[in-house]
Coordinates of C-alpha atoms and ligand atoms in Angstrom, one line a residue:
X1 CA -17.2 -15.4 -3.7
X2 CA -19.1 -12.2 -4.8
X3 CA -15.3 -10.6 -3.6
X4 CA -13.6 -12.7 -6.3
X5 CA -16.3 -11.1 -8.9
X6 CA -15.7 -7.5 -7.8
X7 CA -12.3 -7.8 -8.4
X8 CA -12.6 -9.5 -11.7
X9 CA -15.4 -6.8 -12.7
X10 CA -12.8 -4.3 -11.5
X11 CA -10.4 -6.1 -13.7
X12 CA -12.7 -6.6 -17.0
X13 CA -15.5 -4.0 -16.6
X14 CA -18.9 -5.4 -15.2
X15 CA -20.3 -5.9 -18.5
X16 CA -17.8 -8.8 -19.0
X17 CA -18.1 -11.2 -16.1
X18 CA -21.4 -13.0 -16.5
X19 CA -22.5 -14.9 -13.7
X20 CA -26.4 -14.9 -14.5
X21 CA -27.0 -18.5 -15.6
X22 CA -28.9 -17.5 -19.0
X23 CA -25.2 -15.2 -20.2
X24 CA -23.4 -18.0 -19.2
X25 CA -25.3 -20.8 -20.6
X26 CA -23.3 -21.3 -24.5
X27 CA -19.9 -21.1 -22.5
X28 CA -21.2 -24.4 -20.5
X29 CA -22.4 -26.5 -23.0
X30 CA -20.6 -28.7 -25.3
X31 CA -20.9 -28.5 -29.2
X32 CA -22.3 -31.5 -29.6
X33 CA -25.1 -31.1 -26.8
X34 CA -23.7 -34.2 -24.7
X35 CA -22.7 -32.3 -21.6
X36 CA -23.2 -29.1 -19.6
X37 CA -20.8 -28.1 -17.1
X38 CA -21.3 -25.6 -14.3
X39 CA -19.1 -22.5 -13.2
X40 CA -18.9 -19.2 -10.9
X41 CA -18.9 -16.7 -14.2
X42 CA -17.6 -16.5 -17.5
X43 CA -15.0 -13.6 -18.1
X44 CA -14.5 -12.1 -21.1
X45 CA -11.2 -9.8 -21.0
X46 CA -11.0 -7.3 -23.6
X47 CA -7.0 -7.6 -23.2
X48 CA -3.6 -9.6 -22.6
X49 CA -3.1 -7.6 -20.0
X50 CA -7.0 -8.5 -18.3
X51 CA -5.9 -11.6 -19.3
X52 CA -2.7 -12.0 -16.9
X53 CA -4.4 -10.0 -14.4
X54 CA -7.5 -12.4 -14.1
X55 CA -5.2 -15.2 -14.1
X56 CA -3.4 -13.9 -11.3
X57 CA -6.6 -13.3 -9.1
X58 CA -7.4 -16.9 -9.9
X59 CA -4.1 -18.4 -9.0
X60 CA -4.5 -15.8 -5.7
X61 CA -8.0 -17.4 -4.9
X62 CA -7.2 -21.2 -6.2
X63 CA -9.7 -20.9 -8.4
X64 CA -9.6 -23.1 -11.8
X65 CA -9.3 -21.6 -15.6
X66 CA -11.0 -23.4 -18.7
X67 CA -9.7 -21.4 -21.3
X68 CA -12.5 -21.4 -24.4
X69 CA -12.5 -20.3 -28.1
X70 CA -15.2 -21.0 -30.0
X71 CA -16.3 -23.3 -28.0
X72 CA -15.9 -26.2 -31.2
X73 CA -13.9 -28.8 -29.6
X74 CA -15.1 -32.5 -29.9
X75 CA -13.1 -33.6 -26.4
X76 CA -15.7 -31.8 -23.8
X77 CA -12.2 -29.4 -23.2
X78 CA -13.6 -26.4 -23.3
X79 CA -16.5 -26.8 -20.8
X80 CA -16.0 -27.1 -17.4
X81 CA -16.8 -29.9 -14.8
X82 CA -20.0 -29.7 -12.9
X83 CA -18.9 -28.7 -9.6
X84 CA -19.3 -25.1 -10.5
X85 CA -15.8 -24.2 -9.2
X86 CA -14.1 -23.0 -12.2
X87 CA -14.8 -19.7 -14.4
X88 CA -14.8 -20.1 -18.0
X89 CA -12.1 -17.5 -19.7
X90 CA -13.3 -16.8 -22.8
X91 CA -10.5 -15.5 -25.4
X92 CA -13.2 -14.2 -28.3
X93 CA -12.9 -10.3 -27.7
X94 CA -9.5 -10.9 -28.3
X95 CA -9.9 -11.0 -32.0
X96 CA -7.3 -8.6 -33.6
X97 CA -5.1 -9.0 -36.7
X98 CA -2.1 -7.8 -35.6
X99 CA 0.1 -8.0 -38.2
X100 CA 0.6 -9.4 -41.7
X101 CA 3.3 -9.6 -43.7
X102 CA 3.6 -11.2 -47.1
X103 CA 7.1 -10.8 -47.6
X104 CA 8.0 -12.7 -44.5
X105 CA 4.7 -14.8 -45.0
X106 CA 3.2 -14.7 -41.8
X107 CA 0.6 -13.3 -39.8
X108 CA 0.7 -12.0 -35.9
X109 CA -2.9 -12.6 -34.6
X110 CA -4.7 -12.9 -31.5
X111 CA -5.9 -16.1 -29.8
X112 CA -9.3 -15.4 -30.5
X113 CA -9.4 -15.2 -34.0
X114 CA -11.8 -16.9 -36.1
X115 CA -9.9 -19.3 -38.3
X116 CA -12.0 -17.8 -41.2
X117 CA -11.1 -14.5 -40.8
X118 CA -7.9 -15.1 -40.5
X119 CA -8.0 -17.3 -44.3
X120 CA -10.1 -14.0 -45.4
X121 CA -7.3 -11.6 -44.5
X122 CA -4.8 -14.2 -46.3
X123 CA -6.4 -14.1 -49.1
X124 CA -6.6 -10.4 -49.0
X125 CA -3.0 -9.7 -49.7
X126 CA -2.7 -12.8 -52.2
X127 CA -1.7 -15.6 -49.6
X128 CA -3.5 -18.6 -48.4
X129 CA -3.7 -19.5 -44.6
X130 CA -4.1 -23.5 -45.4
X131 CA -5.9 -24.7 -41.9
X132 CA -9.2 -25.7 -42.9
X133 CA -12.2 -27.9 -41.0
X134 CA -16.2 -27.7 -40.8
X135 CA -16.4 -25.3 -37.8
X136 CA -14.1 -22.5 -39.3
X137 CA -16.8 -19.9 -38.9
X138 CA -16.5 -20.2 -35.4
X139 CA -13.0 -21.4 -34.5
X140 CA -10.3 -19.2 -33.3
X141 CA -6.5 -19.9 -33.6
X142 CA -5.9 -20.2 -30.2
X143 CA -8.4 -23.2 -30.0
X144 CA -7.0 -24.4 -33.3
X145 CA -3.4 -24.2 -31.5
X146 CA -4.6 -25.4 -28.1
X147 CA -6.1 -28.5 -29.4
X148 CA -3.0 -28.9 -32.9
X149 CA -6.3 -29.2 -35.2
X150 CA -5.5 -31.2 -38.1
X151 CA -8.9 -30.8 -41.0
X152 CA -8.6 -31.3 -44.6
X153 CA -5.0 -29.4 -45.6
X154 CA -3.0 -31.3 -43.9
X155 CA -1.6 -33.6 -46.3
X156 CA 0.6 -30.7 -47.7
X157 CA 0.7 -28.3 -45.3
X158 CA 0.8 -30.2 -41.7
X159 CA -1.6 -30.0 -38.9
X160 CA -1.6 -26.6 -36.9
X161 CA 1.8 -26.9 -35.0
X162 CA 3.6 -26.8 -38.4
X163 CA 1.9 -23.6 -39.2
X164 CA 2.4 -21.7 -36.0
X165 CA 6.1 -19.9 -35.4
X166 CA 5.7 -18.3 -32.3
X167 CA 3.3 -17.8 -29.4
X168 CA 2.4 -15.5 -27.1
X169 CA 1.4 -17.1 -23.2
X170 CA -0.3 -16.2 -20.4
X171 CA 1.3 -19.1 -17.6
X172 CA -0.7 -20.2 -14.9
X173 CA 1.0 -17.4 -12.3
X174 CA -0.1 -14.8 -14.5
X175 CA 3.0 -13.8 -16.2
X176 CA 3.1 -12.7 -19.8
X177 CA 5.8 -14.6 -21.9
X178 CA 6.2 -13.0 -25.4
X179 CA 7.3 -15.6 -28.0
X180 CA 5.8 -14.1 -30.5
X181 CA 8.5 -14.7 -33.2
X182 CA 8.6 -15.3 -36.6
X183 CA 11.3 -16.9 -37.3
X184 CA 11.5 -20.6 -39.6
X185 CA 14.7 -21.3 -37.9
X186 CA 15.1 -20.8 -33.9
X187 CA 17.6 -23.3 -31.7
X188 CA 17.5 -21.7 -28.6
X189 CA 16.8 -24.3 -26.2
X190 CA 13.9 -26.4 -25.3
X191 CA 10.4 -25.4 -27.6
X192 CA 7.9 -24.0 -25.3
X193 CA 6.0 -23.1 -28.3
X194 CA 5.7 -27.0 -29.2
X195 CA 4.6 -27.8 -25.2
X196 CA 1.9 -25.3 -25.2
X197 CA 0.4 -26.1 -29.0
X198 CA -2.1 -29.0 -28.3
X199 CA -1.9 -29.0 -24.6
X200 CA -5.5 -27.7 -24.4
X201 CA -5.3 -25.1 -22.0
X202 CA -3.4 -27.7 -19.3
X203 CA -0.3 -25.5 -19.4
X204 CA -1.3 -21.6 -20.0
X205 CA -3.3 -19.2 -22.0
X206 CA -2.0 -18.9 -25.5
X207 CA -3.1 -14.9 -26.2
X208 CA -1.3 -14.4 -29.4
X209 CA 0.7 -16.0 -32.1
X210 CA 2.5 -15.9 -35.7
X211 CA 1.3 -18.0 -37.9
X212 CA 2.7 -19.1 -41.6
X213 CA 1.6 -18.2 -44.6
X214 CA 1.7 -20.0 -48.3
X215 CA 1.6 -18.6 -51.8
X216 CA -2.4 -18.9 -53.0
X217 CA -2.7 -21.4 -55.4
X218 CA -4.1 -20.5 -58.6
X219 CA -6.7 -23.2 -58.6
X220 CA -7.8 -26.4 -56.9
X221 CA -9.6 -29.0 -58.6
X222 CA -11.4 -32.1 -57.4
X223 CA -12.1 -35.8 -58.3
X224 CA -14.2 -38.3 -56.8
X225 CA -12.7 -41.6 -57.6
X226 CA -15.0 -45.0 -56.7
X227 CA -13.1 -47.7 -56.0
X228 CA -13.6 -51.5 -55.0
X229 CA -11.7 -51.4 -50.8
X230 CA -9.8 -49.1 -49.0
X231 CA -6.6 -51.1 -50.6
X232 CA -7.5 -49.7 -53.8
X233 CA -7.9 -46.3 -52.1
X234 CA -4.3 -46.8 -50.7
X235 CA -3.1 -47.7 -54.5
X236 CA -5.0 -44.8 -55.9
X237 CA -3.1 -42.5 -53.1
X238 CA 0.6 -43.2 -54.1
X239 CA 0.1 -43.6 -57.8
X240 CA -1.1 -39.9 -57.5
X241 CA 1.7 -38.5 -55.3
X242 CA 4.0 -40.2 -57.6
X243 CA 3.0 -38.6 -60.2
X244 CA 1.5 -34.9 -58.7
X245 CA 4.1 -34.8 -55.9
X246 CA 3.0 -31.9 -53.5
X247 CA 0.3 -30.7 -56.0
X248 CA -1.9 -33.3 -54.1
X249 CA -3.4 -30.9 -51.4
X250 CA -6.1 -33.4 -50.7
X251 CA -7.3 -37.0 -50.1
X252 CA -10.4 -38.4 -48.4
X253 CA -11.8 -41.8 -48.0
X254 CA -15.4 -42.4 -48.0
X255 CA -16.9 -45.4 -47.2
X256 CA -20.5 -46.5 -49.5
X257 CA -22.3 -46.0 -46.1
X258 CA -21.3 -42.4 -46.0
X259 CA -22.2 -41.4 -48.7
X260 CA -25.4 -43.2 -48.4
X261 CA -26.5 -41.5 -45.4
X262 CA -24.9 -37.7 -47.5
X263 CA -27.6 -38.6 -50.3
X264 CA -30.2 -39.5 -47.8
X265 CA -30.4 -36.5 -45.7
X266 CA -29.0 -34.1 -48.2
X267 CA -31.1 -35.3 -51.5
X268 CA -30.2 -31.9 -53.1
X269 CA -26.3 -32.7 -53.5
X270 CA -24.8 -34.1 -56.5
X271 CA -25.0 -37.9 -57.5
X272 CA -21.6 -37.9 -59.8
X273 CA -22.4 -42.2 -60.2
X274 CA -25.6 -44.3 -61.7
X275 CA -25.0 -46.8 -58.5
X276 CA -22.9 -47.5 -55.7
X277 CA -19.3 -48.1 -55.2
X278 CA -17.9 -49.8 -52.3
X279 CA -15.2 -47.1 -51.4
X280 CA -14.7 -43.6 -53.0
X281 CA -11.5 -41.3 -52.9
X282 CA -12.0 -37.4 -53.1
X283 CA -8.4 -36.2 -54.5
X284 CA -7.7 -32.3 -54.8
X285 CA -5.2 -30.8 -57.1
X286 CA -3.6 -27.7 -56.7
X287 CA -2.0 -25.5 -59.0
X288 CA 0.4 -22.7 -59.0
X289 CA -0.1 -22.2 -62.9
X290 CA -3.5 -22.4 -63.8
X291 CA -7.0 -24.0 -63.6
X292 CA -6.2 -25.6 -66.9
X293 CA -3.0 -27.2 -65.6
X294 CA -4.9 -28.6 -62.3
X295 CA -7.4 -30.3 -64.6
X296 CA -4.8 -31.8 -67.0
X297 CA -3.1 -33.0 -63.5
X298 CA -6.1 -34.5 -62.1
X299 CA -7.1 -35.6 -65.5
X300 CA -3.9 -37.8 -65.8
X301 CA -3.2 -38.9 -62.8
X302 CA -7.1 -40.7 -63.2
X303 CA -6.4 -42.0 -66.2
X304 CA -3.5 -43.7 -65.2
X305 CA -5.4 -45.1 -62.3
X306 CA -7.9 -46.3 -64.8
X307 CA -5.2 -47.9 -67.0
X308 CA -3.8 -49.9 -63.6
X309 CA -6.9 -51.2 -63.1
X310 CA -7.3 -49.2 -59.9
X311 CA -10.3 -47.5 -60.6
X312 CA -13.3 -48.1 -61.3
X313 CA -15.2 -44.8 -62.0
X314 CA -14.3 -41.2 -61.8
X315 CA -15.9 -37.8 -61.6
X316 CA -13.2 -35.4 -62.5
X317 CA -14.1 -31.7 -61.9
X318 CA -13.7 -29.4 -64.9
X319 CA -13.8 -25.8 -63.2
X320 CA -13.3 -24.9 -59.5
X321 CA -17.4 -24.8 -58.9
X322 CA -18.1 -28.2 -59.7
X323 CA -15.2 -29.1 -57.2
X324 CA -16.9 -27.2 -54.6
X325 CA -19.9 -29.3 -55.0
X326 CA -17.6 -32.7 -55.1
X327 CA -16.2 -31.3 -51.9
X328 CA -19.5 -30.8 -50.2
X329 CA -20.0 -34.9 -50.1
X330 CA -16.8 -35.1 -48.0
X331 CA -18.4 -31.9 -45.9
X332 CA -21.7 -33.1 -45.4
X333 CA -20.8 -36.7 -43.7
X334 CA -21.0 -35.2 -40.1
X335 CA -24.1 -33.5 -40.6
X336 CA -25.8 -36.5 -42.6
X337 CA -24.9 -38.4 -39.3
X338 CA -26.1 -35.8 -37.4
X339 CA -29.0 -36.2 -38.6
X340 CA -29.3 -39.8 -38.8
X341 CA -29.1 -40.3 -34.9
X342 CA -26.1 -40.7 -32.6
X343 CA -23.8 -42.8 -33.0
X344 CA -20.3 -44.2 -31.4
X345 CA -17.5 -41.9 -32.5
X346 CA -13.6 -42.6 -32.6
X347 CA -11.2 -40.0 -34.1
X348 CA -8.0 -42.6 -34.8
X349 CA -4.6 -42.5 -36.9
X350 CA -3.1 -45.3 -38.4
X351 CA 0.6 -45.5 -40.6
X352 CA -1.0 -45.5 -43.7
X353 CA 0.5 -47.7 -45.1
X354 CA -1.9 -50.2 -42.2
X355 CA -5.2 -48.7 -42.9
X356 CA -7.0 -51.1 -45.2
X357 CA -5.4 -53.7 -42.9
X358 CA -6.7 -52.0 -40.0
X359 CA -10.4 -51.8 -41.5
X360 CA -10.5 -55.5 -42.6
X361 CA -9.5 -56.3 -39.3
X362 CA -11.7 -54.2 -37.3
X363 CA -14.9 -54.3 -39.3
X364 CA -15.3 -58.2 -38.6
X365 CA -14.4 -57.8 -34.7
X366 CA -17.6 -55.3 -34.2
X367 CA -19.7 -57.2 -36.2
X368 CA -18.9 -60.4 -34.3
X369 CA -19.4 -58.1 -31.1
X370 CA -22.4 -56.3 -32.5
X371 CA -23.9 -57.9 -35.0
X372 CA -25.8 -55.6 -37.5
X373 CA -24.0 -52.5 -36.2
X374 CA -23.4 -50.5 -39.4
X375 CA -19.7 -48.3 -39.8
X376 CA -19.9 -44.7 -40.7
X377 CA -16.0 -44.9 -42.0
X378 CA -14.9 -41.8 -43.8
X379 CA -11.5 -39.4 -43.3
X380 CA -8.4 -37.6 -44.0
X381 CA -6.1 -40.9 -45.5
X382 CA -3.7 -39.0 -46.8
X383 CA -3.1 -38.5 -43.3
X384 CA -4.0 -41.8 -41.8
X385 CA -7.2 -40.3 -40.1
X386 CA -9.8 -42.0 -40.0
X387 CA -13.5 -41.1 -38.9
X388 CA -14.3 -44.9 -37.5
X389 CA -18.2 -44.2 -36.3
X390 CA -20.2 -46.9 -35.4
X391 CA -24.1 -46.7 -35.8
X392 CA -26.8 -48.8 -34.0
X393 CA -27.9 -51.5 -36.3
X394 CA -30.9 -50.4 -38.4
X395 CA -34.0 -51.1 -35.4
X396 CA -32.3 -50.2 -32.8
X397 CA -32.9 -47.5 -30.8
X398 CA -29.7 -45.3 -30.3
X399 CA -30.2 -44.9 -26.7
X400 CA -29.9 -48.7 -26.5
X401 CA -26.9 -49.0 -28.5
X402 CA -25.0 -46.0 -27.0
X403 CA -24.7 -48.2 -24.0
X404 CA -22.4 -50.3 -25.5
X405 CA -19.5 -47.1 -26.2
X406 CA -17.1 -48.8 -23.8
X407 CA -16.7 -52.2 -25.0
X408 CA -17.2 -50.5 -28.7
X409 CA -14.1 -48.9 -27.4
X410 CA -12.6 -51.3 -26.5
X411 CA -13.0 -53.7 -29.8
X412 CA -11.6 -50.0 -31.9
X413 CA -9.0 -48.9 -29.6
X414 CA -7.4 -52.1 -29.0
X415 CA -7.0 -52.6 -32.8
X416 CA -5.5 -49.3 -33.3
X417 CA -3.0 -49.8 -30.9
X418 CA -2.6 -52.8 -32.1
X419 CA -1.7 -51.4 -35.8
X420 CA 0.6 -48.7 -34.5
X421 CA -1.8 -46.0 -34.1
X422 CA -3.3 -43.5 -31.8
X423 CA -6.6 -43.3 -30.5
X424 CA -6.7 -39.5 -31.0
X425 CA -5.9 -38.4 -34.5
X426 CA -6.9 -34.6 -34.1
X427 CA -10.1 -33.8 -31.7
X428 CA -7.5 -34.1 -28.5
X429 CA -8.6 -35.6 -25.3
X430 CA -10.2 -33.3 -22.7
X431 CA -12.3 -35.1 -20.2
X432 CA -14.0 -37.6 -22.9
X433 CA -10.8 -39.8 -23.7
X434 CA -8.7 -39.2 -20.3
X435 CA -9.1 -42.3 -19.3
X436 CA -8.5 -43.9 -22.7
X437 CA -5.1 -41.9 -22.8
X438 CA -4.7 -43.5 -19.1
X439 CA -5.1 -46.7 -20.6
X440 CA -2.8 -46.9 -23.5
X441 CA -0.2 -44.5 -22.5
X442 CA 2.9 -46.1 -20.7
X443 CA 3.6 -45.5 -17.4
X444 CA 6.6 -43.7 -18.4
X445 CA 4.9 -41.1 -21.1
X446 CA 2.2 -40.7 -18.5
X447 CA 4.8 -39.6 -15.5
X448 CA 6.8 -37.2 -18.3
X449 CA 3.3 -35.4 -18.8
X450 CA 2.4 -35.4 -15.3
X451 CA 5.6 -33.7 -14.5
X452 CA 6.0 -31.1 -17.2
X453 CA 2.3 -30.2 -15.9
X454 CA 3.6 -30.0 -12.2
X455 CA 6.3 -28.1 -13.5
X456 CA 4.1 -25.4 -14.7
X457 CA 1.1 -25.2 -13.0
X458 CA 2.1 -26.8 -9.6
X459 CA -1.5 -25.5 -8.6
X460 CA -3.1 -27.5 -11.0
X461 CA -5.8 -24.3 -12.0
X462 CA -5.6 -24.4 -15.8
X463 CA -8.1 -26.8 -17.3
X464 CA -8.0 -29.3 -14.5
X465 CA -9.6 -32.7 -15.2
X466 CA -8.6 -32.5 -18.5
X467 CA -5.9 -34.2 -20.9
X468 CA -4.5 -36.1 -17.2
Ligands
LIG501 P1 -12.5 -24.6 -28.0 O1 -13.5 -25.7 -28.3 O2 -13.0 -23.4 -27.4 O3 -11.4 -25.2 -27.1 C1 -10.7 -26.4 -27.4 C2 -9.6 -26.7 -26.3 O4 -8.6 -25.7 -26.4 C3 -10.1 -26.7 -24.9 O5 -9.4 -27.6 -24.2 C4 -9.8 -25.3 -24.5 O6 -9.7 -25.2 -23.1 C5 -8.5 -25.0 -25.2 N1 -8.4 -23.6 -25.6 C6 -9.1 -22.8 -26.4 N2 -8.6 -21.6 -26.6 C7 -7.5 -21.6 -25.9 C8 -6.4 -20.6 -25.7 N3 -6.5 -19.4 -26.3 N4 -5.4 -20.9 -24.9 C9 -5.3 -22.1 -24.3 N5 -6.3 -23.1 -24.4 C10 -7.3 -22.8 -25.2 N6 -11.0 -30.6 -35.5 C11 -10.0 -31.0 -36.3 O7 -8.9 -31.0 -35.9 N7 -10.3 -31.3 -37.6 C12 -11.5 -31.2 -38.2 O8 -11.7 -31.5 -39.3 C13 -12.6 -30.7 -37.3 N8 -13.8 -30.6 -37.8 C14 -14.8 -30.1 -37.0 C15 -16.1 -30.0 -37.5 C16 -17.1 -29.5 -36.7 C17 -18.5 -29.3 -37.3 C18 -16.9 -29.2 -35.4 C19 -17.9 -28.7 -34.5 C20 -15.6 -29.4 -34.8 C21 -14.6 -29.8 -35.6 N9 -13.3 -30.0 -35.1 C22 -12.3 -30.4 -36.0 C23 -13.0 -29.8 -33.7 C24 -12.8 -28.3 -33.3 O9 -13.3 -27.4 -34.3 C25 -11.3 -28.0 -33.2 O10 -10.8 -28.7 -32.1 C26 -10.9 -26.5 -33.0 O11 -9.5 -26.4 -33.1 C27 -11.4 -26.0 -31.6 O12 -11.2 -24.6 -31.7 P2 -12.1 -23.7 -30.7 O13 -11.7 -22.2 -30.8 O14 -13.6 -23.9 -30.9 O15 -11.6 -24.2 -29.3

């Protein structure tokens, strides 16, 4: 063993194989503190090149990859198992701009970018990088790619497979392929870019890719709608595209108990209501023109909400700071949960057009199954995502409810499936929903995986355990 870490020193330089338990403990734990895994060192190549070379040495010596960012993910993918057989290859030195070009509107970067850098060096030269989500201080692209991360943009701008154009891969053999093209219009064959984005390290090492870029907008502006059900939030959702069209960058549902727990923990935010609403809507606005012409927008496409009787109270945001402060609600959910305890998550998609359905039908179910248990229900419904958290009724001890997560499950996943949706909207599914994948895929979805990933790692070393 202390062979296979010469030759990866020799490889990296000393400094950048850590094998002391201390240097290696961040790399093994998960973000949310729920499991630590357990490896023979964490490398830390400086290179592509180190990159394919370690990769070789591992596919020489059998010895398993988990490729890791920032070490964000939600899905326990980026830690490894506990058998201590695998190293951990971290992409973060790899954190180079590469290119930028505003007339083609892209941007060439490494894997290990931080997604808020990357946004920074957008904005820079006048464009906007749209991808946006809570842990974009400590992101990088390649994670964003690896796992398709969706977060609050993509209503207009799609999740992160519509932004990327090209990619750069290190396979599982060690060989380098350049895709790094940025081109909007490509037919040449089958996509390997689309079978590496979101396959969570499974297939290869993404080292590099292009990404799009869009024209900044000149400003966004924010309302917080309250609203009577999630039907209403659905109403409120196509009268404003209807009349706003792609101007609508943004639209979030948020149940009362959300927002409940948000002004619990986090006293200091603003109240924009005298009392409580059963549902709120946070809508953003976007403007090529002017911060004027986002408010009259917004503005409008309120009071036409009011006039349909869809509405029943509105904070409309008159400059881009309030809307900051608006925005910081929707922000603060996970950390007001966080805070609150633990709770059961799911991370599910639904046609919209189903989701007040979906939450009339599944809110009864759970509290038939556990009565009291109280829903933390907030998310991206523009995009049919929703956040469907379930807490431990108020008394009970969250150790005592967690033990119910499988037939909570159960009760959530079956109803999703049961409205046309998926039971992974944008976190993935690592090792913490492999067997739910195993559960609702078919058969026949389940072999296609299984063989594109025999196809291209036939030695099963990159990221096994996870996804299959
Ligand atoms: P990691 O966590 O390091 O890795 C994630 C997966 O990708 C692992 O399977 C890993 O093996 C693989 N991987 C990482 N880098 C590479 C690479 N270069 N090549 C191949 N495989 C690789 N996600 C959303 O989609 N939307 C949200 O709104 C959102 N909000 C979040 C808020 C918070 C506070 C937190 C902590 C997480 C949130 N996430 C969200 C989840 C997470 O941030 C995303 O999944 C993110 O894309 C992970 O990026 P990372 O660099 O941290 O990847």
């Amino acid at each position: 063993m202390s062979a296979f870490l010469d030759r990866c020193r020799a490889i990296a330089g000393a400094a950048f194989v850590l094998d002391a338990p201390a240097d290696m403990a961040p790399f093994l734990r998960d973000w949310r503190g729920r499991f630590t895994g357990s490896a023979r060192a964490v490398l830390r190549p400086g290179s592509v090149d180190e990159v394919a070379q370690l990769v070789r040495l591992c596919a020489l010596d059998a010895v398993p990859v988990v490729p890791q960012g920032g070490n964000t993910g939600l899905v326990l993918g980026s830690v490894p198992d506990a058998s201590g057989s695998a190293v951990v290859l971290s992409l973060a030195r790899l954190n180079r701009i590469r290119a930028l070009d505003p007339v083609n509107r892209t941007a060439t970067v490494d894997a290990g970018v931080i997604l808020q850098q990357l946004q920074e060096a957008a904005a820079a030269q006048g464009c906007l990088f749209p991808l946006s989500l809570a842990a974009e201080g400590s992101c990088t692209i390649g994670g964003n790619l690896s796992t398709n991360a969706g977060g609050t943009g993509v209503l207009r701008y799609g999740n992160t497979r519509e932004l990327c154009l090209g990619l750069e891969v290190v396979t599982p053999q060690g060989e380098i392929w350049s895709g790094l093209r940025g081109l909007r219009k490509d037919n040449t064959g089958y996509d390997l870019r689309d079978l590496y984005i979101g396959a969570e390290g499974t297939l290869g090492i993404i080292t590099g890719a292009v990404m799009k870029l869009f024209p900044a907008p000149k400003a966004s502006i924010t309302a917080l709608a309250a609203l009577a059900s999630p039907a209403d939030a659905l109403r409120l959702l196509s009268l404003v595209q209807d009349r706003a069209g792609a101007s609508l960058t943004g639209f979030e549902l948020m149940s009362a108990f959300s927002l409940e727990l948000v002004a619990r923990h986090f006293p200091q935010l603003p109240r924009p209501f005298a009392g409580p609403h059963p549902e709120y809507a946070l809508l953003e606005i976007s403007s090529s023109e002017s911060e004027a012409h986002a408010v009259a927008l917004l503005e409008g496409a309120i009071g036409a909400a009011y006039e349909a009787g869809i509405v029943r109270d509105a904070a409309v945001a008159t400059s881009v700071a309030q809307s900051r402060g608006l925005w910081q609600l929707r922000e603060h959910i996970p950390l007001a949960q966080a805070a609150d305890g633990k709770n059961i998550k799911h991370d599910i998609s639904l046609p919209v057009s189903r989701i007040a359905d979906f939450i009339a039908h599944a809110e009864p179910l759970l509290q038939q199954a556990f009565p009291g248990c109280r829903l933390v229900c907030f998310g991206h419904l523009g995009d049919g995502n929703l956040h469907f958290n379930v807490a431990p009724p108020a008394g009970i001890g969250n150790e005592a409810f967690l033990v119910n997560q499988e037939s909570v499950n159960r009760v959530v996943h079956d109803a999703v499936v049961a409205f046309g949706g998926s039971i992974s909207a944008e976190h993935g599914i690592g090792a913490l929903k492999r067997d739910e994948l195993a559960r609702y895929k078919s058969p026949v979805e389940l072999n296609l995986m299984r063989a594109i990933k025999a196809a291209l790692d036939p030695s099963n070393i990159m990221n096994p355990g996870k996804i299959l």
